Structures are given as structure tokens and as C-alpha cells.
């Protein structure tokens, strides 16, 4: 899961980004509206946290431009306390949720989890397909109800494929969503992670469609 944090106050951007990383999300930070608009328009994010008061282009204009351009990722706006007309305008412009500043980081994280679940069409924090399940609140992977020890990268890979179960996901898309900007981005490394996961979760847990990518079949349960 990849999240763009748009915030011009470095301290807030850093604390939000750290909390997201601790929960297993990949983050990017944009510190002005122009950069935010460009990143949101040219890269895929599973969620965008958007401060409305930004230099160079205000958050509301950024949001309107994304939506006018057909970009439908979930957007959570950060508004000034008491600025209710701003919230109304933001939701009318296509925001999916809002949080007034100052906020508790725990509340932000709960809203992030809920938005990501909703956007993937999952109402429960548990994603499952057959014997395989992921608890997105506790970041745990289970097979037949028993916990399986996985690395953070393995967790992200299973969670991403389960969110998109039934769809073949290309190596490029996976690499984009799983690795940070500083990590080595390499399809062979990805294949090695998938092979480790098969050993841990069962040979059929993640299928390879040669030349196309990886898939966790849609669960019948
Ligand atoms: Ca601001």
C-alpha cells in the first residue's frame, strides 16, 4: 500500500509518515500543491492525505484537478479546526473523508485503514481467500486461522494481492506499491519474496501467470 502525504509543515509530514511506515505503508511526501498535483496525476497511490493550506497551489484546487482528470484514489483532507465551509467544499470537490487539525495520530491511522478497506470493497479488517487471511489492523498473516511469521515486505505483498484478489498484478505494479523510493526495485528480488511466501503459506497461495504477474485467486468463502 502506497500513500502520498501532502503537508507543508515538515514536523507534521514527518510524524504522519513515520506512523504510516510503522504500520507497513510506503509513503511519499509532497510539500507543496504543485508537486502534489504532479505526483497524484502521474503515480499510483492507494490513498492520499491532503492538507488544504499549501504553498504554490491550495489543496482544494489540487483535489479538483485530480478529479477533473479522472484520478479516483481515496483522498483524506486535513482542514483547519472550525473551518467547516472548507470541509463542505472539500467533500463536494471529491474528498472521501476529512480530519480537522490538530488531530490524534491514532485517529488518522484508523481513518486511513477504513478508507483503504472501503476503496477495496472490503468492510472488514480481515481479508481472506480460502485458507489464507490477513488482519490489516494487526498486520498478521494467517493460514487456516494460525499465524504465520512473515517479514514486513512479505506482509505487504500478501496484503496487496489479497486486496486485489482475483486480478493478475504485474511485477511493475507490485514493485511500485511494495518498495520505498530508496529500496532496490528488482523483479528477481520480487520473485524471491514470492518463493519464500509459497514455502510459508503453501505452494498454491500465490500463483504466477508467467509473463503477466501474480495472483491470489478470489476466495469463495
Ligand atoms: Ca498547511
Tab-separated table of C-alpha atoms in Angstrom, residues 13-14 24 33 62 71 117 119 135 148 165 169 189 196 199 204-205 210:
chain	number	residue	atom	x	y	z
A	13	UNK	CA	4.619	15.441	7.497
A	14	UNK	CA	7.389	13.545	9.307
A	24	UNK	CA	3.622	-1.111	6.978
A	33	UNK	CA	0.434	21.799	-4.083
A	62	UNK	CA	-5.203	20.121	-6.356
A	71	UNK	CA	-7.998	10.308	-10.799
A	117	UNK	CA	-10.695	-1.091	3.172
A	119	UNK	CA	-11.886	1.557	-1.537
A	135	UNK	CA	-5.614	-8.995	9.508
A	148	UNK	CA	2.441	-17.344	10.069
A	165	UNK	CA	-7.678	-10.885	-5.238
A	169	UNK	CA	-0.983	-7.943	-10.672
A	189	UNK	CA	14.048	-9.882	-5.799
A	196	UNK	CA	9.633	-17.616	0.246
A	199	UNK	CA	7.130	-22.056	1.381
A	204	UNK	CA	-0.776	-22.610	-4.219
A	205	UNK	CA	-1.132	-19.452	-2.094
A	210	UNK	CA	4.131	-16.329	-16.496
